[in-house]
Coordinates of C-alpha atoms in Angstrom, one line a residue:
M1 CA 40.4 -7.9 -10.9
S2 CA 40.3 -9.7 -14.5
A3 CA 39.5 -13.3 -14.4
K4 CA 41.3 -13.8 -16.7
R5 CA 44.1 -14.0 -14.5
D6 CA 42.9 -15.3 -11.1
V7 CA 44.7 -18.0 -10.0
P8 CA 43.2 -21.5 -8.4
L9 CA 44.8 -20.9 -4.8
D10 CA 45.4 -23.7 -3.3
E11 CA 43.7 -24.6 0.6
S12 CA 46.5 -22.7 2.8
A13 CA 47.1 -20.0 0.9
P14 CA 47.3 -17.2 2.9
F15 CA 44.6 -14.5 3.3
L16 CA 45.8 -11.1 1.0
G17 CA 45.0 -8.0 3.6
T18 CA 43.2 -5.3 0.6
T19 CA 41.0 -2.8 0.6
I20 CA 37.5 -2.4 -1.1
E21 CA 39.2 -1.9 -4.2
V22 CA 39.5 -5.7 -4.8
I23 CA 35.6 -6.6 -4.5
R24 CA 33.8 -6.9 -8.0
A25 CA 30.5 -5.9 -8.0
I26 CA 29.4 -2.1 -7.1
Q27 CA 26.4 -4.1 -4.9
Q28 CA 29.4 -5.6 -2.8
R29 CA 31.3 -2.5 -2.0
D30 CA 28.0 -0.7 -1.5
L31 CA 27.1 -2.7 1.5
L32 CA 30.7 -2.4 2.9
N33 CA 30.2 1.3 3.2
K34 CA 28.0 1.1 4.8
W35 CA 30.4 -1.1 7.2
L36 CA 32.6 1.1 6.8
S37 CA 30.4 3.7 7.9
L38 CA 29.5 2.3 11.2
Y39 CA 32.8 0.6 11.4
T40 CA 34.7 4.0 11.6
L41 CA 31.2 5.0 14.2
H42 CA 32.2 2.6 16.6
G43 CA 35.9 2.2 15.3
R44 CA 35.1 -1.2 15.7
A45 CA 33.1 -4.3 14.2
P46 CA 29.1 -2.3 14.7
P47 CA 26.7 -3.1 16.1
F48 CA 23.7 -6.2 14.1
D49 CA 21.2 -4.3 15.5
D50 CA 22.4 -0.5 13.6
F51 CA 23.2 -2.1 10.2
K52 CA 20.2 -1.6 7.7
M53 CA 19.8 -4.1 4.3
E54 CA 17.7 -2.0 2.0
C55 CA 15.8 -5.3 0.6
C56 CA 14.2 -3.2 -1.8
D57 CA 17.6 -3.1 -4.4
G58 CA 17.5 -6.8 -4.2
E59 CA 20.6 -6.6 -2.0
C60 CA 18.4 -9.7 0.7
D61 CA 17.6 -11.9 -2.4
S62 CA 21.7 -12.1 -2.1
A63 CA 22.6 -12.1 1.7
V64 CA 22.0 -14.2 4.2
Y65 CA 22.2 -13.7 7.7
Y66 CA 23.9 -15.8 10.6
T67 CA 24.1 -16.1 14.1
V68 CA 27.5 -17.1 16.1
E69 CA 27.7 -18.9 18.7
I70 CA 30.1 -20.5 21.1
E71 CA 30.5 -24.0 21.6
N72 CA 33.2 -25.7 23.6
G73 CA 35.8 -22.6 22.8
H74 CA 34.8 -22.4 19.2
P75 CA 32.6 -20.0 16.6
S76 CA 29.9 -21.9 15.8
F77 CA 27.7 -20.4 12.4
I78 CA 23.8 -20.5 13.1
I79 CA 22.0 -19.7 9.6
D80 CA 19.2 -17.4 10.3
S81 CA 17.9 -17.1 7.0
V82 CA 19.4 -18.0 3.8
G83 CA 18.9 -15.7 0.8
T84 CA 16.6 -17.4 -2.6
R85 CA 19.5 -17.0 -5.2
L86 CA 22.2 -19.1 -1.7
A87 CA 19.1 -22.3 -1.3
K88 CA 19.3 -22.4 -5.1
A89 CA 22.9 -22.6 -5.8
Y90 CA 23.4 -25.0 -2.4
G91 CA 19.8 -26.8 -3.5
A92 CA 18.8 -26.8 -0.2
T93 CA 17.0 -23.4 2.6
G94 CA 19.2 -23.8 5.5
G95 CA 17.4 -21.3 8.0
G96 CA 17.9 -22.9 11.8
R97 CA 20.8 -24.5 11.2
E98 CA 24.7 -24.7 11.6
L99 CA 26.9 -24.0 8.3
G100 CA 28.8 -27.0 8.5
D101 CA 25.9 -29.5 9.4
Y102 CA 23.7 -27.6 5.5
L103 CA 27.1 -27.6 3.8
G104 CA 28.0 -31.5 5.0
A105 CA 31.6 -32.3 5.8
K106 CA 32.8 -32.0 2.1
L107 CA 32.8 -28.2 1.2
A108 CA 32.4 -27.7 5.1
R109 CA 36.3 -28.3 5.0
V110 CA 36.7 -25.3 2.5
I111 CA 34.3 -22.8 3.4
L112 CA 33.8 -23.1 7.1
P113 CA 37.3 -21.0 7.4
L114 CA 37.1 -17.9 5.6
Y115 CA 33.9 -16.9 8.3
E116 CA 36.6 -18.5 11.4
E117 CA 38.4 -15.8 9.0
C118 CA 36.1 -12.9 9.7
F119 CA 34.9 -14.2 12.9
R120 CA 38.9 -14.1 14.0
R121 CA 39.4 -10.4 12.5
K122 CA 36.8 -9.2 13.4
L123 CA 37.0 -7.6 9.5
P124 CA 35.3 -8.2 6.5
V125 CA 36.7 -11.2 3.8
Y126 CA 36.5 -11.3 0.3
T127 CA 36.2 -14.7 -1.6
V128 CA 35.9 -15.6 -5.3
S129 CA 35.1 -19.0 -6.0
R130 CA 35.3 -20.8 -9.6
V131 CA 32.6 -23.3 -10.4
Q132 CA 31.4 -25.3 -12.6
D133 CA 28.0 -24.7 -13.5
R134 CA 26.1 -28.5 -14.7
K135 CA 27.5 -27.7 -18.7
G136 CA 31.2 -26.9 -17.3
R137 CA 31.0 -23.5 -17.7
E138 CA 32.7 -21.6 -15.5
V139 CA 31.1 -18.7 -12.6
D140 CA 32.6 -16.6 -9.7
F141 CA 30.8 -17.1 -7.1
E142 CA 31.6 -13.6 -5.4
R143 CA 31.4 -13.6 -0.8
L144 CA 31.7 -10.3 1.0
L145 CA 30.9 -11.9 4.8
L146 CA 31.0 -8.9 7.2
P147 CA 31.1 -9.2 10.6
F148 CA 28.7 -7.4 13.5
G149 CA 29.5 -7.6 17.7
N150 CA 29.8 -6.0 21.3
G151 CA 32.7 -4.7 21.4
E152 CA 33.9 -7.9 22.9
R153 CA 32.9 -10.8 20.4
I154 CA 31.5 -11.4 16.8
T155 CA 28.3 -12.3 17.4
H156 CA 26.2 -11.9 14.2
I157 CA 27.8 -12.6 9.9
I158 CA 26.1 -11.0 7.9
G159 CA 27.3 -13.0 3.7
S160 CA 26.5 -11.3 0.9
F161 CA 26.8 -13.5 -2.2
E162 CA 26.8 -12.5 -6.0
T163 CA 27.3 -14.4 -9.3
I164 CA 29.1 -13.9 -12.8
S165 CA 30.3 -16.1 -15.9
L166 CA 32.5 -14.4 -18.5
E167 CA 30.3 -17.1 -20.8
G168 CA 27.1 -15.2 -20.4
H169 CA 24.2 -17.8 -19.2
F170 CA 24.6 -19.8 -16.7
D171 CA 22.8 -22.3 -14.2
L172 CA 22.3 -21.8 -10.0
E173 CA 20.2 -25.3 -10.1
K174 CA 23.1 -26.8 -7.1
M175 CA 26.3 -25.1 -8.8
M176 CA 27.7 -25.4 -5.4
H177 CA 26.5 -28.4 -4.1
E178 CA 26.7 -30.6 -7.3
R179 CA 30.9 -28.9 -7.3
M180 CA 33.9 -28.2 -5.5
P181 CA 34.4 -24.4 -5.6
I182 CA 38.3 -23.3 -5.7
D183 CA 38.6 -19.8 -4.1
V184 CA 41.1 -17.2 -6.9
V185 CA 40.6 -14.8 -4.0
R186 CA 40.9 -14.0 -0.8
A187 CA 40.9 -11.7 1.2
V188 CA 40.7 -10.0 4.5
I189 CA 40.1 -5.9 4.2
D190 CA 42.1 -4.4 6.8
K191 CA 42.8 -1.4 5.1
N192 CA 41.6 1.6 4.3
L193 CA 39.2 1.3 7.6
Y194 CA 37.1 4.0 6.4
F195 CA 34.1 5.0 4.6
K196 CA 34.9 7.5 2.0
P197 CA 32.0 9.5 0.9
P198 CA 31.5 9.6 -4.0
S199 CA 33.1 12.7 -4.2
R200 CA 30.5 15.5 -4.9
I201 CA 30.8 18.7 -7.4
A202 CA 30.2 21.3 -5.8
A203 CA 27.7 24.6 -5.6
Q204 CA 30.0 27.1 -6.3
D205 CA 32.4 25.4 -9.5
K206 CA 32.0 26.3 -12.3
I207 CA 31.5 23.3 -14.7
E208 CA 31.9 23.8 -19.1
F209 CA 30.3 22.0 -22.0
E210 CA 32.6 22.1 -25.1

């Protein structure tokens, strides 16, 4: 999906139902495939304890864990950890804080609905939000939310965050705190919900080089 063809979405725009192919970053596709392998095994959003992050591959630096609590019948997302990249983008760490409180009223209005959709649908949510850094360079903020549950409701969410700019170098410092993000992709991964391992060359296959 080319960023040049992306069109800003209205805040009320529905979530697009789609497949893993919408995800741009290879690392986030790998994370989703791990989740899908557990989803296939359980037939639902898998238990949180079954999922293992590969910190040696840098996954943990761009990931945030959330515990989902129910307050007055509504989900509340408690930040259990803050990835170093996300803390830099928002300008503060948020461990132990409720997500809406951490974001502030202005950002919460546009970001909390993404988590609520993940909780409600019990499926991965993927968004690309466009924002500008301090020098006005456009940066795409790619967010993947993976739900985990106990068979009755979603109890945890893992968020993976990637940033990329067509202009090359950019300044991540307080990027999401100082500028309002504009969604250009808003999707729920609800199609082809199975893990498909990469194709392998069978041992008996003959390979010819010309």
